[in-house]
Short mmCIF file of C-alpha atoms and ligand atoms in Angstrom, two decimals:
data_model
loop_
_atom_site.label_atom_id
_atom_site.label_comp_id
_atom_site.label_asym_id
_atom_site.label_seq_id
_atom_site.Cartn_x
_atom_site.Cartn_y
_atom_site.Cartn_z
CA UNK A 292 0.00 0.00 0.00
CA UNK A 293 1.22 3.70 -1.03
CA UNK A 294 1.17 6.81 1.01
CA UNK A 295 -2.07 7.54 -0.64
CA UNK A 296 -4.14 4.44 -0.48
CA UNK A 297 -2.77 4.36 3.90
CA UNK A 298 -3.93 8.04 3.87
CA UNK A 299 -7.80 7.02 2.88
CA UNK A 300 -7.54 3.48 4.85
CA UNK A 301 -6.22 5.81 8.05
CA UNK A 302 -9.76 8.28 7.52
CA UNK A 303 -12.14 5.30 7.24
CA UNK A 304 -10.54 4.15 10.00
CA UNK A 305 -10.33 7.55 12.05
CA UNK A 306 -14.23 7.64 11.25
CA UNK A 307 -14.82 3.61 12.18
CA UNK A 308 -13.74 4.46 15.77
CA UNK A 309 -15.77 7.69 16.07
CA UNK A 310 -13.47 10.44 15.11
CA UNK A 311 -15.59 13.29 13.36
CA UNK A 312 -13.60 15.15 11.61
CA UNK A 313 -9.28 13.89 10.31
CA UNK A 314 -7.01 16.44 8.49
CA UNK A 315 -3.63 16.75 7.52
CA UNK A 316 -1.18 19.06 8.14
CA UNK A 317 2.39 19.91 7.11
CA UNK A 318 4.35 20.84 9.90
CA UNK A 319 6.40 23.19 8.23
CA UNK A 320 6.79 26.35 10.88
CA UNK A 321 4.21 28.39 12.28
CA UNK A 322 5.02 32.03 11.60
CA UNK A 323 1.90 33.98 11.80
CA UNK A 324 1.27 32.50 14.60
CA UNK A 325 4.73 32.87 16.30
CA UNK A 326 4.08 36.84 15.54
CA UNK A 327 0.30 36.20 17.18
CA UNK A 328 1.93 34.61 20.14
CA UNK A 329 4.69 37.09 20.83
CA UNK A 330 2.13 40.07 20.55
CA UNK A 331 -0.41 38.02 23.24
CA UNK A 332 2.66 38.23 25.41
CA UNK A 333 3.60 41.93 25.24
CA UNK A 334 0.30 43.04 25.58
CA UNK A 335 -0.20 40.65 28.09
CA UNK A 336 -3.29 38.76 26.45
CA UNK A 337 -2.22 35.73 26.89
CA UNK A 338 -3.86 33.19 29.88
CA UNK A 339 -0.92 31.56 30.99
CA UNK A 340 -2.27 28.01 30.59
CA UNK A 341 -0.39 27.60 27.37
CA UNK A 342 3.38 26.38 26.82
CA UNK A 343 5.10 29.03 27.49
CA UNK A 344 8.01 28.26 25.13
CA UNK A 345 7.14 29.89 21.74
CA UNK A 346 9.48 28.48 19.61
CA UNK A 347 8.16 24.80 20.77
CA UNK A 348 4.97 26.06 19.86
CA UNK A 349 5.59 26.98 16.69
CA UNK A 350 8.38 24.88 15.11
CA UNK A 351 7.29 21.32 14.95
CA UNK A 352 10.58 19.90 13.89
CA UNK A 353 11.39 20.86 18.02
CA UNK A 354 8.69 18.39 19.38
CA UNK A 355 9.53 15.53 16.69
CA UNK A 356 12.55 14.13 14.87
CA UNK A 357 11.68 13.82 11.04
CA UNK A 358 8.34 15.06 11.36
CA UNK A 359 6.30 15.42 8.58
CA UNK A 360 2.51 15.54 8.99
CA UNK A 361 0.44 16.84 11.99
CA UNK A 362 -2.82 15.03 12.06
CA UNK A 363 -5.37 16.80 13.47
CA UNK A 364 -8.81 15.44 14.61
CA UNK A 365 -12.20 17.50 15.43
CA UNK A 366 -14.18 15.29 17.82
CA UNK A 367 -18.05 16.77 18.54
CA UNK A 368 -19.53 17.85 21.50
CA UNK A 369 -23.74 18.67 22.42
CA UNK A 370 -24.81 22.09 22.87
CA UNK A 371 -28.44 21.28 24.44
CA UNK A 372 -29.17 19.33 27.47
CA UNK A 373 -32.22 16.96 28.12
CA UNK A 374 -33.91 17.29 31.14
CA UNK A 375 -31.98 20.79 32.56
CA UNK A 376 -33.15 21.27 35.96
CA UNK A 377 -35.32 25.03 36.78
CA UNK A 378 -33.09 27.34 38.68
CA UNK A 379 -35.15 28.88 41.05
CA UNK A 380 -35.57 31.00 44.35
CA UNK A 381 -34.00 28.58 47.42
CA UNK A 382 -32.35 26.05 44.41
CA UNK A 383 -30.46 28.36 42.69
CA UNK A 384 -28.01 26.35 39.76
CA UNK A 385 -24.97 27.40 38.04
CA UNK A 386 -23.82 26.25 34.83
CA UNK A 387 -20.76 24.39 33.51
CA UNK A 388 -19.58 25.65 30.11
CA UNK A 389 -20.30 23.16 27.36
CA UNK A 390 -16.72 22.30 26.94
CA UNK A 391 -17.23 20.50 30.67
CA UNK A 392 -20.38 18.67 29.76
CA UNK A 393 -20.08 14.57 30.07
CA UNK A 394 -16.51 12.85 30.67
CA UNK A 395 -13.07 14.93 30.36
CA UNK A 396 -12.42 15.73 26.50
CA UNK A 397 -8.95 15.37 27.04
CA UNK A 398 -9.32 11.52 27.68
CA UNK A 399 -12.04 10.92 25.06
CA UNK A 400 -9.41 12.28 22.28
CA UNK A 401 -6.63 10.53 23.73
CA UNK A 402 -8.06 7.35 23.68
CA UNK A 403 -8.73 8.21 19.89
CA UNK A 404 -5.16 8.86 19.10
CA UNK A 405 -4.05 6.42 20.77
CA UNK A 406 -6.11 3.78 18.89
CA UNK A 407 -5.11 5.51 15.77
CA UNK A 408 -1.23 5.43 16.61
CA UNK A 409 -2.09 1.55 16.91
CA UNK A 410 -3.21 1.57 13.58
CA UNK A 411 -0.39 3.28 12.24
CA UNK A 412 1.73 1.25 13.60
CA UNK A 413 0.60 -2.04 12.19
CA UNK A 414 1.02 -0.59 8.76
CA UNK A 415 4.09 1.70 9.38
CA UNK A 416 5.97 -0.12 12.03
CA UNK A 417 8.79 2.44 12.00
CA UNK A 418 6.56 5.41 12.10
CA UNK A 419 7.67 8.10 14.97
CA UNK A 420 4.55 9.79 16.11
CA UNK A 421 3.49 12.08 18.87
CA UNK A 422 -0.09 12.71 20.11
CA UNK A 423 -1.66 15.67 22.43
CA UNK A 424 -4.76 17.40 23.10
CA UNK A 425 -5.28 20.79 24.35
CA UNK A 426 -1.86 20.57 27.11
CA UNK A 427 0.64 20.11 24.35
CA UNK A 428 2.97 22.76 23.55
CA UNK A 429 0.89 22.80 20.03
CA UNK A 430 -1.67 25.65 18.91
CA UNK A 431 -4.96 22.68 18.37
CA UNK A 432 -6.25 25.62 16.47
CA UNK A 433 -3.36 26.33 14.17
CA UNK A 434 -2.57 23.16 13.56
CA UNK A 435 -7.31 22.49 12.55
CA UNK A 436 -7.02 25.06 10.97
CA UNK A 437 -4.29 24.27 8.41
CA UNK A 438 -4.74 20.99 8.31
CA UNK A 439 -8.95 22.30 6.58
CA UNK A 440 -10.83 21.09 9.67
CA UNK A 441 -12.56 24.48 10.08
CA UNK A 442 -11.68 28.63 9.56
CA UNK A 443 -10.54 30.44 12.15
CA UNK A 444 -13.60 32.57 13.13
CA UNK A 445 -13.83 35.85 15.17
CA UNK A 446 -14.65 34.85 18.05
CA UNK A 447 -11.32 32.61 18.51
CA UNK A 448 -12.86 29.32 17.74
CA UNK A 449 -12.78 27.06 14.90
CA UNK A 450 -15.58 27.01 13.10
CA UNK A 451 -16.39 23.63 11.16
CA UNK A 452 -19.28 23.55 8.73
CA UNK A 453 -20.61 20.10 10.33
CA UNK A 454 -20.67 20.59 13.92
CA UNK A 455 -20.31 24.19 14.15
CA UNK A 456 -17.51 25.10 16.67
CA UNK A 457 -18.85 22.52 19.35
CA UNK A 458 -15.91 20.29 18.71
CA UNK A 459 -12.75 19.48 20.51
CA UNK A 460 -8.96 19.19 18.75
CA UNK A 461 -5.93 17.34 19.05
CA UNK A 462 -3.23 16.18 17.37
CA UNK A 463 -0.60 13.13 16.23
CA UNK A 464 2.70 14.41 14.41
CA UNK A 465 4.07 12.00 12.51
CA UNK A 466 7.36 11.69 9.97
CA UNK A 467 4.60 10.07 7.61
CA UNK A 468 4.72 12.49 4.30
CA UNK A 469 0.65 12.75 3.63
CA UNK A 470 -1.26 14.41 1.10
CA UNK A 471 -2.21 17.86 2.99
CA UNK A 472 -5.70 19.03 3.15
CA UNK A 473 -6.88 22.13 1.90
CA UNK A 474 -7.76 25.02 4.38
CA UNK A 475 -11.19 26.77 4.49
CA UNK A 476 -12.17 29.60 3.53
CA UNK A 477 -13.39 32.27 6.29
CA UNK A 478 -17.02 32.20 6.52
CA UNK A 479 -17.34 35.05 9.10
CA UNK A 480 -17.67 37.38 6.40
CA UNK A 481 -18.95 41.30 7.59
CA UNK A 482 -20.64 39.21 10.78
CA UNK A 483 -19.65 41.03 14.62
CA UNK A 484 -21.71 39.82 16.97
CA UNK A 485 -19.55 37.37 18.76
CA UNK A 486 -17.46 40.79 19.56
CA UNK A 487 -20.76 43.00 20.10
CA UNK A 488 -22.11 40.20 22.85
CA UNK A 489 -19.05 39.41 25.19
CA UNK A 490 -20.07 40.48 28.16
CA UNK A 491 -16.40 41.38 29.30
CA UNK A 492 -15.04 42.87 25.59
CA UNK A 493 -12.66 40.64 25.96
CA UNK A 494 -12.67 39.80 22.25
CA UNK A 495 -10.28 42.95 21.20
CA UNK A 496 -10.80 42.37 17.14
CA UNK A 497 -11.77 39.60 15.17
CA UNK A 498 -9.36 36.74 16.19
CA UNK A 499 -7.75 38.72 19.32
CA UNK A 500 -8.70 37.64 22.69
CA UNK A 501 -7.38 39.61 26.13
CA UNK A 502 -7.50 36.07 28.11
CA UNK A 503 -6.92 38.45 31.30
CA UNK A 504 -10.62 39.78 30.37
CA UNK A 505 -12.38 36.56 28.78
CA UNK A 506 -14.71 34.87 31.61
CA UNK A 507 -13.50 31.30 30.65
CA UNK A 508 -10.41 32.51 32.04
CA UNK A 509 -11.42 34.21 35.53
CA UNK A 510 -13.86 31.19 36.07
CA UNK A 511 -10.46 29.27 36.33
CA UNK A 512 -8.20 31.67 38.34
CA UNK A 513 -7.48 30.58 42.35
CA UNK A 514 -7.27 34.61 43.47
CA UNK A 515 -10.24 37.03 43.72
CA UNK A 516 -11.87 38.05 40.75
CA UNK A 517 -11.39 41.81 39.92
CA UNK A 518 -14.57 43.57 41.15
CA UNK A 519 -15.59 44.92 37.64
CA UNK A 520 -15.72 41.24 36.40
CA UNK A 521 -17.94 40.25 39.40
CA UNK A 522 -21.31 40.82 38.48
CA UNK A 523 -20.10 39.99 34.32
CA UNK A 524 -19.41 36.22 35.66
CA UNK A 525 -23.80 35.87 36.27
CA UNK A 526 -23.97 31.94 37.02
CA UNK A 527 -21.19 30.51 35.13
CA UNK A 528 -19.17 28.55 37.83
CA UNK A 529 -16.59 27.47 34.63
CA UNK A 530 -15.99 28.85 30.96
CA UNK A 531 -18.38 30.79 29.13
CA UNK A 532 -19.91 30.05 26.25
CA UNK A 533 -21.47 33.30 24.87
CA UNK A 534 -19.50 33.82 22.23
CA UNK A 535 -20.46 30.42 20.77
CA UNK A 536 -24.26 30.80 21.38
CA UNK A 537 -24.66 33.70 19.99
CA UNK A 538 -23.12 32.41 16.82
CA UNK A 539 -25.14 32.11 13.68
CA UNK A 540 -22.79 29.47 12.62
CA UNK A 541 -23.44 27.33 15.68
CA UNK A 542 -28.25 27.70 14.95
CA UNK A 543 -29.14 24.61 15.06
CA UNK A 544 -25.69 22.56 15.55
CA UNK A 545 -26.38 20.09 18.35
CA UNK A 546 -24.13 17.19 17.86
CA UNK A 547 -25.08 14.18 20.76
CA UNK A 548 -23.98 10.90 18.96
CA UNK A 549 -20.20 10.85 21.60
CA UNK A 550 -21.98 9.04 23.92
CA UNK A 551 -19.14 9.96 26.36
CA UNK A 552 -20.38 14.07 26.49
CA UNK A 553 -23.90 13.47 27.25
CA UNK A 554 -24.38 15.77 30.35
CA UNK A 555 -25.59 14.40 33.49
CA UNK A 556 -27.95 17.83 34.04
CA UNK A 557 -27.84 17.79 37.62
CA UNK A 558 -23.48 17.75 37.60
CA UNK A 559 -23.42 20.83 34.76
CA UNK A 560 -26.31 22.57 35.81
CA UNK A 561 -25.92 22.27 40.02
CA UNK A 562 -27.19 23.22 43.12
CA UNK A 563 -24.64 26.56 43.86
CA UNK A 564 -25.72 26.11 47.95
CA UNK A 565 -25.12 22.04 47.99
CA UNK A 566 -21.51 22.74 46.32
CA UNK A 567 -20.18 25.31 48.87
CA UNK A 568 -20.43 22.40 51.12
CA UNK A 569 -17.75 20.03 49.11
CA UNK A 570 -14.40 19.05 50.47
CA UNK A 571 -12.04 18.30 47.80
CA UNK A 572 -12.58 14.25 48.15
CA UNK A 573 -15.96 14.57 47.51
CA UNK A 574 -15.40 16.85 45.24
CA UNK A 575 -13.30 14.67 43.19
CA UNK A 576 -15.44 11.73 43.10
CA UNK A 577 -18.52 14.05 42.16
CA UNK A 578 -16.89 15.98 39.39
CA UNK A 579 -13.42 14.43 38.71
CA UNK A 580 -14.33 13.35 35.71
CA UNK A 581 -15.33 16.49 33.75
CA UNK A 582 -12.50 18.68 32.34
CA UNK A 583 -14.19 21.54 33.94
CA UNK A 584 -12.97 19.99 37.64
CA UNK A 585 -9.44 20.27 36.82
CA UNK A 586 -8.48 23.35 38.99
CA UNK A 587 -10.17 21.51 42.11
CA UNK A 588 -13.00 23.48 44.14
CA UNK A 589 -11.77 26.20 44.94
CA UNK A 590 -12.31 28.45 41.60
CA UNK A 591 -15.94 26.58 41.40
CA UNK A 592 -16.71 27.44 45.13
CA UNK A 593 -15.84 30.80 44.85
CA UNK A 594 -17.73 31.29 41.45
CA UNK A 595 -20.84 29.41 43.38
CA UNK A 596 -20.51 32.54 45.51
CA UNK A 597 -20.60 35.55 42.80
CA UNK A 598 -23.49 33.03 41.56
CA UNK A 599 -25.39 33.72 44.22
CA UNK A 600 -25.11 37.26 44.42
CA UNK A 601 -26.04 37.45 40.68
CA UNK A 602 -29.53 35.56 41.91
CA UNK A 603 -29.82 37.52 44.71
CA UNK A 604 -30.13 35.03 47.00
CA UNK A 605 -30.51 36.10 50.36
CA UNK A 606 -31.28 32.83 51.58
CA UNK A 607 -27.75 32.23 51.13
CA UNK A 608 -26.85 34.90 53.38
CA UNK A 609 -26.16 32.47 56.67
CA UNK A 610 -23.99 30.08 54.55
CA UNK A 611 -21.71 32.86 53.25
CA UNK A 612 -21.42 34.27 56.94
CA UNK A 613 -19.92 31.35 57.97
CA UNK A 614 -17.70 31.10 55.19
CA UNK A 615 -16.52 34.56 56.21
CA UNK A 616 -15.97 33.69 59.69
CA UNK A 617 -14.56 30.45 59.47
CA UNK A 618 -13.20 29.25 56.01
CA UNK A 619 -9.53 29.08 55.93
CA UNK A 620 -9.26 30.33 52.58
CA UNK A 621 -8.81 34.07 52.28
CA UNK A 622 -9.93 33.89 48.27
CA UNK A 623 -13.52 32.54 49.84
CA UNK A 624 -13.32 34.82 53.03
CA UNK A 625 -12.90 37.88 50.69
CA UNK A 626 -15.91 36.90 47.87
CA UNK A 627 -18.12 36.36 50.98
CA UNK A 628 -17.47 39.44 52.46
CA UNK A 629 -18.09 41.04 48.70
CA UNK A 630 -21.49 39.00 48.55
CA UNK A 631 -22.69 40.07 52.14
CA UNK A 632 -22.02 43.67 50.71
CA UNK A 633 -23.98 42.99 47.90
CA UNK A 634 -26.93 40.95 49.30
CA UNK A 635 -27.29 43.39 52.13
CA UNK A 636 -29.37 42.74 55.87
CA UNK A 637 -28.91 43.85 59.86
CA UNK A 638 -27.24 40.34 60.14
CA UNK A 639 -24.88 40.17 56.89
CA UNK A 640 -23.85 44.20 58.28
CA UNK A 641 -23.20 42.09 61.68
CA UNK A 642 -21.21 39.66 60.59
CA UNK A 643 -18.90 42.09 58.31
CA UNK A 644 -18.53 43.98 61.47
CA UNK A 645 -17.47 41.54 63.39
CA UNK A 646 -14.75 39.79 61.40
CA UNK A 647 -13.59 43.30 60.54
CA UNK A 648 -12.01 42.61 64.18
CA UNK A 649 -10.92 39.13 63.39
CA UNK A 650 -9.67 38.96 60.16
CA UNK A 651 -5.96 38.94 59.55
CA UNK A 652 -5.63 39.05 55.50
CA UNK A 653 -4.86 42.02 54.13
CA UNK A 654 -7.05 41.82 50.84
CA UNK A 655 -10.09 40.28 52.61
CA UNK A 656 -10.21 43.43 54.93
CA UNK A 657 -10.24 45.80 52.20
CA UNK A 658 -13.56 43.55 50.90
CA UNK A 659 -15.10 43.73 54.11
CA UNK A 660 -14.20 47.74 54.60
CA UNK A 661 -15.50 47.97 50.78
CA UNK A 662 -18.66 45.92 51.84
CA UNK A 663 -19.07 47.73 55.25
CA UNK A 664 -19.00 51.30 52.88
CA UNK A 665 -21.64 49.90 50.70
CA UNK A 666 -23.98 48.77 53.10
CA UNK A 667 -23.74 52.78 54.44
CA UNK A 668 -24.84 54.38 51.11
C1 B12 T 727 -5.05 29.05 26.55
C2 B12 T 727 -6.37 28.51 26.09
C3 B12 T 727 -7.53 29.18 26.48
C4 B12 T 727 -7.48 30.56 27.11
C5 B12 T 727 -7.21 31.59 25.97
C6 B12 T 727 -8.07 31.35 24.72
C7 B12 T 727 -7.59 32.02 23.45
N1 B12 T 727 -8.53 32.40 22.61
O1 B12 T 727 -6.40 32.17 23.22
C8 B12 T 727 -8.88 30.66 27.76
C9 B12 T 727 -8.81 30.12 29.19
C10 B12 T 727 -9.50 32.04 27.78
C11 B12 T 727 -9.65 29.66 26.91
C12 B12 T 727 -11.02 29.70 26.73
C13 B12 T 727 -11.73 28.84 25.92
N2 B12 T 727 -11.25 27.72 25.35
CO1 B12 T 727 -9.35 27.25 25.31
N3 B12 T 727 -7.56 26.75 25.00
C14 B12 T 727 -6.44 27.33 25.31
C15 B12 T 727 -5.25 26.55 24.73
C16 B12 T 727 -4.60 25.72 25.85
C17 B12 T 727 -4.17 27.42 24.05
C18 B12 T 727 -4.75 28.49 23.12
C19 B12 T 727 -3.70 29.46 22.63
O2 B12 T 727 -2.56 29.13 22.47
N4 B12 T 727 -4.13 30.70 22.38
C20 B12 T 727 -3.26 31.74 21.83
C21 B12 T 727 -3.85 32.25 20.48
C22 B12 T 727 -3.05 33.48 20.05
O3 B12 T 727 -3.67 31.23 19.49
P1 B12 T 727 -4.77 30.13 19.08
O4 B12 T 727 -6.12 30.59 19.42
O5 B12 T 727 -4.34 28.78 19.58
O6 B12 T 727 -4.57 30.09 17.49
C23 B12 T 727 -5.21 31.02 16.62
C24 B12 T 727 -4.63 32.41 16.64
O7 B12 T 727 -3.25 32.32 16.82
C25 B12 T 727 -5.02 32.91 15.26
N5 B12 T 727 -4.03 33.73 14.61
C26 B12 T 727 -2.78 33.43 14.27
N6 B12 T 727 -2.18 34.48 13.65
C27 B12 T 727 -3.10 35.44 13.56
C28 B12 T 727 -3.04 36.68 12.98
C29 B12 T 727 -4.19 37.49 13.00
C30 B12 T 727 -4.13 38.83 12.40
C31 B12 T 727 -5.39 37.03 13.62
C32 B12 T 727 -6.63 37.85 13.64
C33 B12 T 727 -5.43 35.75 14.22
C34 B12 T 727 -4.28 34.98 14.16
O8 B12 T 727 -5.18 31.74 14.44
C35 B12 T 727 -4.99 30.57 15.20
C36 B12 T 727 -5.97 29.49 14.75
O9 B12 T 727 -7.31 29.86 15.00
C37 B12 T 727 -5.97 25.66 23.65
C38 B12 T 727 -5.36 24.27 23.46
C39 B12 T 727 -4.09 24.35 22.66
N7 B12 T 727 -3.03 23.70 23.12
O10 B12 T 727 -4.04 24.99 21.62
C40 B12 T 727 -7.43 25.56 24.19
C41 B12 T 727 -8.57 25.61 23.16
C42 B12 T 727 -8.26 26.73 22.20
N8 B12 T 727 -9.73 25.98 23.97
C43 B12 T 727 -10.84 25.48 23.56
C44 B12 T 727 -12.11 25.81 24.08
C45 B12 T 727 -13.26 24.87 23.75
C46 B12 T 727 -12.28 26.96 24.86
C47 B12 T 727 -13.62 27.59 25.31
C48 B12 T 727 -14.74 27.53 24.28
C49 B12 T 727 -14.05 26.89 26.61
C50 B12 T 727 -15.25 27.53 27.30
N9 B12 T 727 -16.46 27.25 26.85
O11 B12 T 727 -15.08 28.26 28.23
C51 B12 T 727 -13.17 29.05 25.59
C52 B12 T 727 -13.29 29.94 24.35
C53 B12 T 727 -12.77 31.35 24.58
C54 B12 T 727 -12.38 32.03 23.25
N10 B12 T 727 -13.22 32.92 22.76
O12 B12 T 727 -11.33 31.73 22.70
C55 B12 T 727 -10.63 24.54 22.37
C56 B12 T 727 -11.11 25.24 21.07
C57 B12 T 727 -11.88 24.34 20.12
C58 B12 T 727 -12.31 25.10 18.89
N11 B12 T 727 -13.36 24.61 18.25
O13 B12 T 727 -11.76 26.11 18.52
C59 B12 T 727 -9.06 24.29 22.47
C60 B12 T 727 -8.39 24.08 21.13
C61 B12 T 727 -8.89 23.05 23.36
C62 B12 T 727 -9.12 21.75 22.60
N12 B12 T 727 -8.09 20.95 22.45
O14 B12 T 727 -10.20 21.47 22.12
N13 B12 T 727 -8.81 28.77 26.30
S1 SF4 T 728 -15.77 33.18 26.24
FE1 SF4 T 728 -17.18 34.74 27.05
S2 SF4 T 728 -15.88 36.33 27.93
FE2 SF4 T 728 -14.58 35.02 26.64
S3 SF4 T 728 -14.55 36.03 24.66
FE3 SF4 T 728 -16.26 34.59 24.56
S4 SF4 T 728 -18.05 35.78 25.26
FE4 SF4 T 728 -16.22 36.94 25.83
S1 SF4 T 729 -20.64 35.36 15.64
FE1 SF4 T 729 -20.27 35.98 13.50
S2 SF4 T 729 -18.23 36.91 13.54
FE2 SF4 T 729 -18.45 35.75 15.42
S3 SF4 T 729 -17.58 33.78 14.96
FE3 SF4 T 729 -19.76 33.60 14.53
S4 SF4 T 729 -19.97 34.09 12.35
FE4 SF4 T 729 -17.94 34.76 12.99
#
């Protein structure tokens, strides 16, 4: 068997073991994006969760002797849930950005490329490949986007025709030379909206994202969101999927044949009282398994907080006082004093007063003397 004839055995195959989408690659340099990444960093755009090393990121001969071909693979993911539970007054919910929904992506496309190194192997026994997915020092993006998965929209993502952006990349580089695909064109065409709607204008210009501004980012930081973000962050407890849902490319994409991302409704859509109560064991073996879980419970417990402001959920208001006086964790000690400015009564005034006396931290007394003020007006 040729290059060729492998190249159409290895798609049937990528879509016999529930890959959506296969493209290829060459993995000559990166250079755009090497000027993209080195502009994130001056301006200071970038998240930090990428690999830091740009050259890595952007020369695949770096990550792989002989390489040849990057693979990449589009994997779908649902954007509607059955059976969504009400939020309501006393069982207020937050939500888990689609991206969380159903098992960790991260192992679903592993597994893939995994099974397709396998197959590649059996053919092309002396094959050198390398796989990743999302924590690789690779741009998934770049890599889709030149290897035709999908364009390179406005609001970040990539866009495929099929699925929409609801889809998840990775990656296999290989020292296989295949046929390369052919990119798409851009389909945004004179369309804004994705910058019009974010909440935070975090989306600078079509294809720029401030990470330091973008929700899906502060819903995964471990310090205290910046107060003009607070009341921006409504009831997502992780990621944010606005600029997605308000794309016209996205009407009517609901992809829910990946078994493995159905959402349990009750896990992305939960109780924001029920979760301040988690330790991190039990919060492991409730949500260990979604990628949304993988900064532990702290971010989410804090967010559950803000959550509850956003509802206005007084009912919440003896919970968060005892967070305040007794949590150990100054990031939660800080939010609740925040919230008990926010949610205002006699006894949240009480209790801010009280651990004004108490409380040690620098930053959470400046919350509490901030909520104190407020509560004066
Ligand atoms: C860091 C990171 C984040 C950061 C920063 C996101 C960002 N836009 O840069 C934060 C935490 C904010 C984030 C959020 C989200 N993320 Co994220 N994230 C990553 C990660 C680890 C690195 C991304 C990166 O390097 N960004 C730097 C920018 C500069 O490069 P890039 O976007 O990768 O590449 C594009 C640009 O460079 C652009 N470009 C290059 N040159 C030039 C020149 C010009 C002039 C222009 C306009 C553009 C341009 O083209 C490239 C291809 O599109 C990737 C995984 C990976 N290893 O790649 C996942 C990844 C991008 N995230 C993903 C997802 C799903 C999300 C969220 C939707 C999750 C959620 N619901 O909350 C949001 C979307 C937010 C958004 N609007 O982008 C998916 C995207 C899938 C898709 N269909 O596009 C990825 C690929 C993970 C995966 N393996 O599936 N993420
Ligand atoms: S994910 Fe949310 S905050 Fe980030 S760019 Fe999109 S709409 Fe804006
Ligand atoms: S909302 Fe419009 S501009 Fe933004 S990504 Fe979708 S099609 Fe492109």
């Amino acid at each position: 068997m040729n290059v060729r004839e492998f190249q159409s055995e290895l798609i049937r195959y990528a879509h016999s073991i529930g890959i959506d989408k296969i493209g290829f690659a060459r993995a000559t340099p990166f250079p755009d994006l090497k000027q993209r990444l080195l502009i994130q960093q001056q301006l200071n755009y970038a998240s930090g969760f990428e690999e830091p090393d740009i050259e890595k990121r952007t020369e695949p001969l770096l990550l792989l002797d002989g390489v040849q071909t990057i693979i990449s693979i589009a994997i779908a993911y649902p954007s509607r849930m059955k059976g969504a539970p009400q939020s309501k007054k006393r069982e207020r919910r937050g939500i888990f950005a689609r991206a969380s929904w159903g098992m960790d992506y991260h192992t679903v496309l592993r597994e893939k490329l995994a099974q397709l190194e396998a197959f590649i192997l059996v053919h092309i026994p002396d094959a050198k490949l390398k796989s990743m997915v999302d924590t690789g020092e690779l741009s998934d993006r770049a890599v889709a986007e030149r290897a035709g998965i999908g364009w390179s929209a406005k609001n970040c993502s990539i866009i495929t025709p099929e699925f929409g952006s609801y889809v998840y990349l990775g990656e296999m580089l290989t020292t296989i030379p295949f046929e390369p695909s052919i990119p798409m064109e851009d389909e945004c065409g004179d369309c804004r909206l994705c910058l019009d709607v974010c909440p935070t204008g975090a989306l600078i210009e079509g294809g720029q994202l401030n990470a330091q501004r973008c929700i899906a980012f502060i819903t995964q930081t471990k310090t205290l969101v910046p107060l003009e973000y607070r009341a921006k962050i409504g009831n997502r407890i992780y990621g944010c999927d606005t600029c997605q849902t308000v794309c016209p490319k996205n009407k009517g994409k609901h992809s829910d044949h990946q078994q493995a991302f159905t959402p349990d409704p009750d896990l992305v859509k939960p109780l924001l009282l029920p979760l301040l109560e988690h330790t991190n064991r039990t919060f492991k073996e409730t949500y260990g398994h979604m990628s949304g879980a993988w900064r532990g419970k702290n971010p989410i417990q804090r967010n559950a907080i803000i959550a509850l402001v956003h509802f206005k959920e007084r009912e919440a208001i003896p919970k968060i006082i005892s967070i305040l006086h007794q949590d150990p964790r100054p990031v939660m000690r800080g939010t609740a004093a925040w919230a008990l400015g926010e949610l205002f009564s006699d006894e949240a005034n009480l209790a801010l007063k009280q651990q004004l006396e108490n409380e040690q931290e620098q930053a959470v007394l400046l919350e509490i003397q901030a909520a104190l003020t407020k509560g004066e007006k």
